Amino acid sequence: EVEVAIKVVVVGNGAVGKSSMIQRYCKGIFTRDYKKTIGVDFLERQIEVAGEDVRLMLWDTAGQEEFDAITKAYYRGAQACVLVFSTVDRESFESLELWKKKVEDEVGEIIMVIVQNKIDLIDDALVQTSEAEELAKKLRLRFYPASVKDNLNVEEVFRYLAGKYLER
Ligand code: GDP
Ligand code: MG
């Protein structure tokens, strides 16, 4: 049996919840003061999609995003990408297109999805979901409002990417 393995890079400004998302999806936990580095390049999880076993390798950036210093090795061979911003961080939303370009400069056009994280903080929102939907439409990308904290839509994001990958 041939196993399908997908390298997924999770990008976006610092503190939007990327490490938390990876941790939540692969280990099933959420902590408020999650350490900056996880000490490994990626965490993985295996799921079944359309009768196929898919191994998702989720690459974390260990905080380098703040110094614009993510190495080429991080992007190399990526087949899918999660573009993450935070509901309560306007700048993280405005940086999304830059992140998309960065990824595409390294690996070309790959499967991407936009995630608006921290939707549980909607009462303090600095970005409206409608704006994000508009951007996603413009970029022709699937959009998910999510809360890693409340475990809302995290599974769905990665299931979508895996399904899309199998469709190729
Ligand atoms: P990263 O820099 O993008 O990897 O962000 P982290 O995963 O380190 O998360 C930054 C902070 O946001 C941490 O304190 C997390 O606990 C918190 N956080 C992550 N996801 C959520 C969420 O969905 N809701 C809320 N309220 N906080 C979150
Ligand atoms: Mg992190």
PDB file of C-alpha atoms and ligand atoms in Angstrom:
ATOM      1  CA  GLU A   1       0.000   0.000   0.000  1.00  0.00           C
ATOM      2  CA  VAL A   2       1.348   3.350  -1.014  1.00  0.00           C
ATOM      3  CA  GLU A   3       1.112   5.903   1.728  1.00  0.00           C
ATOM      4  CA  VAL A   4       0.375   9.497   0.927  1.00  0.00           C
ATOM      5  CA  ALA A   5       2.438  11.999   2.894  1.00  0.00           C
ATOM      6  CA  ILE A   6       1.891  15.730   2.716  1.00  0.00           C
ATOM      7  CA  LYS A   7       4.221  18.415   3.986  1.00  0.00           C
ATOM      8  CA  VAL A   8       2.131  21.318   5.266  1.00  0.00           C
ATOM      9  CA  VAL A   9       3.726  24.622   6.210  1.00  0.00           C
ATOM     10  CA  VAL A  10       1.852  26.796   8.683  1.00  0.00           C
ATOM     11  CA  VAL A  11       2.701  30.467   8.234  1.00  0.00           C
ATOM     12  CA  GLY A  12       1.652  33.871   9.528  1.00  0.00           C
ATOM     13  CA  ASN A  13       2.835  36.557  11.924  1.00  0.00           C
ATOM     14  CA  GLY A  14       4.036  35.713  15.415  1.00  0.00           C
ATOM     15  CA  ALA A  15       1.474  34.915  18.118  1.00  0.00           C
ATOM     16  CA  VAL A  16      -1.443  34.201  15.767  1.00  0.00           C
ATOM     17  CA  GLY A  17      -1.608  30.631  17.075  1.00  0.00           C
ATOM     18  CA  LYS A  18       0.381  28.555  14.579  1.00  0.00           C
ATOM     19  CA  SER A  19       2.223  26.428  17.124  1.00  0.00           C
ATOM     20  CA  SER A  20      -0.974  26.025  19.137  1.00  0.00           C
ATOM     21  CA  MET A  21      -2.794  24.843  16.029  1.00  0.00           C
ATOM     22  CA  ILE A  22      -0.154  22.238  15.217  1.00  0.00           C
ATOM     23  CA  GLN A  23      -0.050  21.100  18.822  1.00  0.00           C
ATOM     24  CA  ARG A  24      -3.850  20.906  19.001  1.00  0.00           C
ATOM     25  CA  TYR A  25      -4.158  18.949  15.785  1.00  0.00           C
ATOM     26  CA  CYS A  26      -1.315  16.507  16.375  1.00  0.00           C
ATOM     27  CA  LYS A  27      -1.416  16.109  20.148  1.00  0.00           C
ATOM     28  CA  GLY A  28      -4.968  17.114  20.985  1.00  0.00           C
ATOM     29  CA  ILE A  29      -4.002  19.708  23.569  1.00  0.00           C
ATOM     30  CA  PHE A  30      -4.166  23.484  24.041  1.00  0.00           C
ATOM     31  CA  THR A  31      -2.094  25.448  26.540  1.00  0.00           C
ATOM     32  CA  ARG A  32      -2.057  29.158  27.082  1.00  0.00           C
ATOM     33  CA  ASP A  33       1.671  29.475  27.560  1.00  0.00           C
ATOM     34  CA  TYR A  34       2.909  27.086  24.974  1.00  0.00           C
ATOM     35  CA  LYS A  35       6.688  27.236  24.609  1.00  0.00           C
ATOM     36  CA  LYS A  36       8.112  29.015  21.575  1.00  0.00           C
ATOM     37  CA  THR A  37       9.991  26.044  20.237  1.00  0.00           C
ATOM     38  CA  ILE A  38       8.880  22.463  20.071  1.00  0.00           C
ATOM     39  CA  GLY A  39      12.383  21.155  19.421  1.00  0.00           C
ATOM     40  CA  VAL A  40      11.469  19.306  16.253  1.00  0.00           C
ATOM     41  CA  ASP A  41      10.873  20.474  12.696  1.00  0.00           C
ATOM     42  CA  PHE A  42       7.359  19.119  12.474  1.00  0.00           C
ATOM     43  CA  LEU A  43       4.601  17.141  14.173  1.00  0.00           C
ATOM     44  CA  GLU A  44       2.535  14.630  12.286  1.00  0.00           C
ATOM     45  CA  ARG A  45      -0.842  13.001  12.267  1.00  0.00           C
ATOM     46  CA  GLN A  46      -2.351  10.316  10.124  1.00  0.00           C
ATOM     47  CA  ILE A  47      -5.938  10.530   8.927  1.00  0.00           C
ATOM     48  CA  GLU A  48      -8.123   8.659   6.477  1.00  0.00           C
ATOM     49  CA  VAL A  49      -9.556  10.618   3.580  1.00  0.00           C
ATOM     50  CA  ALA A  50     -11.667   8.993   0.859  1.00  0.00           C
ATOM     51  CA  GLY A  51     -10.423   5.586   1.935  1.00  0.00           C
ATOM     52  CA  GLU A  52      -6.776   6.589   1.751  1.00  0.00           C
ATOM     53  CA  ASP A  53      -4.321   6.876   4.615  1.00  0.00           C
ATOM     54  CA  VAL A  54      -2.806  10.326   4.565  1.00  0.00           C
ATOM     55  CA  ARG A  55       0.122  11.356   6.717  1.00  0.00           C
ATOM     56  CA  LEU A  56       0.163  15.093   7.385  1.00  0.00           C
ATOM     57  CA  MET A  57       3.477  16.578   8.457  1.00  0.00           C
ATOM     58  CA  LEU A  58       2.854  19.992   9.977  1.00  0.00           C
ATOM     59  CA  TRP A  59       5.887  22.223   9.992  1.00  0.00           C
ATOM     60  CA  ASP A  60       6.249  24.821  12.714  1.00  0.00           C
ATOM     61  CA  THR A  61       8.447  27.911  12.470  1.00  0.00           C
ATOM     62  CA  ALA A  62       9.765  28.086  16.037  1.00  0.00           C
ATOM     63  CA  GLY A  63       9.248  31.832  16.212  1.00  0.00           C
ATOM     64  CA  GLN A  64      11.629  32.946  13.465  1.00  0.00           C
ATOM     65  CA  GLU A  65       8.741  34.660  11.714  1.00  0.00           C
ATOM     66  CA  GLU A  66       9.379  37.784  13.721  1.00  0.00           C
ATOM     67  CA  PHE A  67      12.838  38.141  12.237  1.00  0.00           C
ATOM     68  CA  ASP A  68      11.867  37.330   8.667  1.00  0.00           C
ATOM     69  CA  ALA A  69      14.424  34.559   8.852  1.00  0.00           C
ATOM     70  CA  ILE A  70      12.624  31.376   7.933  1.00  0.00           C
ATOM     71  CA  THR A  71      15.086  29.179   6.102  1.00  0.00           C
ATOM     72  CA  LYS A  72      14.512  27.610   2.703  1.00  0.00           C
ATOM     73  CA  ALA A  73      14.540  24.171   4.326  1.00  0.00           C
ATOM     74  CA  TYR A  74      11.296  25.077   6.040  1.00  0.00           C
ATOM     75  CA  TYR A  75       9.478  25.561   2.748  1.00  0.00           C
ATOM     76  CA  ARG A  76      11.304  22.925   0.696  1.00  0.00           C
ATOM     77  CA  GLY A  77       8.964  20.328  -0.743  1.00  0.00           C
ATOM     78  CA  ALA A  78       5.831  21.780   0.848  1.00  0.00           C
ATOM     79  CA  GLN A  79       2.642  20.632  -0.865  1.00  0.00           C
ATOM     80  CA  ALA A  80       0.162  22.620   1.177  1.00  0.00           C
ATOM     81  CA  CYS A  81       0.068  25.776   3.264  1.00  0.00           C
ATOM     82  CA  VAL A  82      -2.072  27.229   6.034  1.00  0.00           C
ATOM     83  CA  LEU A  83      -2.065  31.048   6.070  1.00  0.00           C
ATOM     84  CA  VAL A  84      -3.009  32.068   9.605  1.00  0.00           C
ATOM     85  CA  PHE A  85      -3.984  35.426  11.069  1.00  0.00           C
ATOM     86  CA  SER A  86      -5.547  36.419  14.369  1.00  0.00           C
ATOM     87  CA  THR A  87      -8.946  38.022  14.922  1.00  0.00           C
ATOM     88  CA  VAL A  88      -7.378  40.425  17.420  1.00  0.00           C
ATOM     89  CA  ASP A  89      -4.265  41.363  15.391  1.00  0.00           C
ATOM     90  CA  ARG A  90      -4.954  43.652  12.454  1.00  0.00           C
ATOM     91  CA  GLU A  91      -1.365  43.575  11.219  1.00  0.00           C
ATOM     92  CA  SER A  92      -1.416  39.789  11.000  1.00  0.00           C
ATOM     93  CA  PHE A  93      -4.343  40.075   8.577  1.00  0.00           C
ATOM     94  CA  GLU A  94      -2.626  42.733   6.511  1.00  0.00           C
ATOM     95  CA  SER A  95       0.485  40.530   6.226  1.00  0.00           C
ATOM     96  CA  LEU A  96      -1.372  37.570   4.721  1.00  0.00           C
ATOM     97  CA  GLU A  97      -0.689  38.375   1.080  1.00  0.00           C
ATOM     98  CA  LEU A  98       3.001  38.822   1.866  1.00  0.00           C
ATOM     99  CA  TRP A  99       3.079  35.382   3.459  1.00  0.00           C
ATOM    100  CA  LYS A 100       1.370  33.911   0.431  1.00  0.00           C
ATOM    101  CA  LYS A 101       3.945  35.509  -1.833  1.00  0.00           C
ATOM    102  CA  LYS A 102       6.828  34.300   0.341  1.00  0.00           C
ATOM    103  CA  VAL A 103       5.635  30.736   0.142  1.00  0.00           C
ATOM    104  CA  GLU A 104       4.996  30.913  -3.598  1.00  0.00           C
ATOM    105  CA  ASP A 105       8.418  32.453  -4.224  1.00  0.00           C
ATOM    106  CA  GLU A 106       9.948  29.356  -2.625  1.00  0.00           C
ATOM    107  CA  VAL A 107       7.734  26.523  -3.794  1.00  0.00           C
ATOM    108  CA  GLY A 108       5.389  27.897  -6.457  1.00  0.00           C
ATOM    109  CA  GLU A 109       1.623  27.526  -6.348  1.00  0.00           C
ATOM    110  CA  ILE A 110       0.522  24.954  -3.784  1.00  0.00           C
ATOM    111  CA  ILE A 111      -2.735  24.191  -2.023  1.00  0.00           C
ATOM    112  CA  MET A 112      -3.512  26.979   0.444  1.00  0.00           C
ATOM    113  CA  VAL A 113      -6.161  27.917   2.928  1.00  0.00           C
ATOM    114  CA  ILE A 114      -6.767  31.073   4.979  1.00  0.00           C
ATOM    115  CA  VAL A 115      -7.513  30.645   8.688  1.00  0.00           C
ATOM    116  CA  GLN A 116      -8.862  33.390  10.930  1.00  0.00           C
ATOM    117  CA  ASN A 117      -7.820  32.102  14.342  1.00  0.00           C
ATOM    118  CA  LYS A 118      -8.966  33.220  17.814  1.00  0.00           C
ATOM    119  CA  ILE A 119     -12.560  33.599  16.676  1.00  0.00           C
ATOM    120  CA  ASP A 120     -13.455  33.036  20.359  1.00  0.00           C
ATOM    121  CA  LEU A 121     -12.217  36.628  20.871  1.00  0.00           C
ATOM    122  CA  ILE A 122     -14.749  38.001  18.375  1.00  0.00           C
ATOM    123  CA  ASP A 123     -16.008  40.607  20.877  1.00  0.00           C
ATOM    124  CA  ASP A 124     -12.583  42.283  20.652  1.00  0.00           C
ATOM    125  CA  ALA A 125     -12.184  41.719  16.911  1.00  0.00           C
ATOM    126  CA  LEU A 126      -9.914  44.004  14.914  1.00  0.00           C
ATOM    127  CA  VAL A 127     -10.686  42.079  11.753  1.00  0.00           C
ATOM    128  CA  GLN A 128     -14.194  41.229  10.635  1.00  0.00           C
ATOM    129  CA  THR A 129     -14.871  37.810   9.188  1.00  0.00           C
ATOM    130  CA  SER A 130     -16.480  39.489   6.181  1.00  0.00           C
ATOM    131  CA  GLU A 131     -13.183  41.211   5.309  1.00  0.00           C
ATOM    132  CA  ALA A 132     -11.342  37.940   5.494  1.00  0.00           C
ATOM    133  CA  GLU A 133     -13.957  36.267   3.331  1.00  0.00           C
ATOM    134  CA  GLU A 134     -13.507  39.003   0.771  1.00  0.00           C
ATOM    135  CA  LEU A 135      -9.742  38.538   0.710  1.00  0.00           C
ATOM    136  CA  ALA A 136     -10.112  34.784   0.379  1.00  0.00           C
ATOM    137  CA  LYS A 137     -12.484  35.272  -2.516  1.00  0.00           C
ATOM    138  CA  LYS A 138     -10.046  37.632  -4.215  1.00  0.00           C
ATOM    139  CA  LEU A 139      -7.190  35.156  -3.771  1.00  0.00           C
ATOM    140  CA  ARG A 140      -9.453  32.209  -4.675  1.00  0.00           C
ATOM    141  CA  LEU A 141      -8.704  30.401  -1.443  1.00  0.00           C
ATOM    142  CA  ARG A 142     -10.890  28.492   0.979  1.00  0.00           C
ATOM    143  CA  PHE A 143     -11.485  30.390   4.248  1.00  0.00           C
ATOM    144  CA  TYR A 144     -12.052  29.021   7.754  1.00  0.00           C
ATOM    145  CA  PRO A 145     -12.846  31.017  10.893  1.00  0.00           C
ATOM    146  CA  ALA A 146     -11.311  28.962  13.707  1.00  0.00           C
ATOM    147  CA  SER A 147     -10.514  28.791  17.375  1.00  0.00           C
ATOM    148  CA  VAL A 148      -7.651  26.566  18.374  1.00  0.00           C
ATOM    149  CA  LYS A 149      -8.664  27.280  21.966  1.00  0.00           C
ATOM    150  CA  ASP A 150     -12.212  25.981  21.517  1.00  0.00           C
ATOM    151  CA  ASN A 151     -11.127  23.376  18.958  1.00  0.00           C
ATOM    152  CA  LEU A 152     -13.349  24.944  16.317  1.00  0.00           C
ATOM    153  CA  ASN A 153     -12.607  24.093  12.655  1.00  0.00           C
ATOM    154  CA  VAL A 154      -9.064  22.843  13.257  1.00  0.00           C
ATOM    155  CA  GLU A 155      -9.820  19.331  12.013  1.00  0.00           C
ATOM    156  CA  GLU A 156     -11.703  20.740   9.055  1.00  0.00           C
ATOM    157  CA  VAL A 157      -8.754  22.822   7.831  1.00  0.00           C
ATOM    158  CA  PHE A 158      -6.410  19.867   7.565  1.00  0.00           C
ATOM    159  CA  ARG A 159      -9.063  17.528   6.207  1.00  0.00           C
ATOM    160  CA  TYR A 160      -9.740  20.071   3.467  1.00  0.00           C
ATOM    161  CA  LEU A 161      -6.055  20.286   2.539  1.00  0.00           C
ATOM    162  CA  ALA A 162      -5.674  16.509   2.448  1.00  0.00           C
ATOM    163  CA  GLY A 163      -8.807  16.105   0.324  1.00  0.00           C
ATOM    164  CA  LYS A 164      -7.673  18.802  -2.051  1.00  0.00           C
ATOM    165  CA  TYR A 165      -4.281  17.155  -2.347  1.00  0.00           C
ATOM    166  CA  LEU A 166      -5.821  13.772  -3.211  1.00  0.00           C
ATOM    167  CA  GLU A 167      -7.971  15.442  -5.882  1.00  0.00           C
ATOM    168  CA  ARG A 168      -4.986  16.607  -7.890  1.00  0.00           C
TER     169      ARG A 168
HETATM  170  P1  GDP B   1       2.507  31.417  17.080  1.00  0.00           P
HETATM  171  O1  GDP B   1       3.535  32.436  17.408  1.00  0.00           O
HETATM  172  O2  GDP B   1       1.767  31.777  15.830  1.00  0.00           O
HETATM  173  O3  GDP B   1       3.057  30.025  17.039  1.00  0.00           O
HETATM  174  O4  GDP B   1       1.394  31.474  18.231  1.00  0.00           O
HETATM  175  P2  GDP B   1       1.222  30.522  19.528  1.00  0.00           P
HETATM  176  O5  GDP B   1       0.679  29.200  19.129  1.00  0.00           O
HETATM  177  O6  GDP B   1       2.476  30.548  20.318  1.00  0.00           O
HETATM  178  O7  GDP B   1       0.046  31.285  20.293  1.00  0.00           O
HETATM  179  C1  GDP B   1       0.197  32.599  20.780  1.00  0.00           C
HETATM  180  C2  GDP B   1      -0.784  32.812  21.926  1.00  0.00           C
HETATM  181  O8  GDP B   1      -2.121  32.774  21.442  1.00  0.00           O
HETATM  182  C3  GDP B   1      -0.694  31.728  23.008  1.00  0.00           C
HETATM  183  O9  GDP B   1      -0.847  32.333  24.256  1.00  0.00           O
HETATM  184  C4  GDP B   1      -1.878  30.833  22.709  1.00  0.00           C
HETATM  185  O10 GDP B   1      -2.349  30.172  23.842  1.00  0.00           O
HETATM  186  C5  GDP B   1      -2.886  31.839  22.174  1.00  0.00           C
HETATM  187  N1  GDP B   1      -3.889  31.252  21.269  1.00  0.00           N
HETATM  188  C6  GDP B   1      -3.681  30.394  20.245  1.00  0.00           C
HETATM  189  N2  GDP B   1      -4.837  30.066  19.638  1.00  0.00           N
HETATM  190  C7  GDP B   1      -5.815  30.726  20.296  1.00  0.00           C
HETATM  191  C8  GDP B   1      -7.245  30.796  20.136  1.00  0.00           C
HETATM  192  O11 GDP B   1      -7.882  30.188  19.266  1.00  0.00           O
HETATM  193  N3  GDP B   1      -7.900  31.630  21.012  1.00  0.00           N
HETATM  194  C9  GDP B   1      -7.262  32.328  21.989  1.00  0.00           C
HETATM  195  N4  GDP B   1      -8.001  33.090  22.785  1.00  0.00           N
HETATM  196  N5  GDP B   1      -5.930  32.271  22.170  1.00  0.00           N
HETATM  197  C10 GDP B   1      -5.211  31.483  21.331  1.00  0.00           C
HETATM  198 MG    MG B   2       5.068  29.440  17.223  1.00  0.00          MG
END
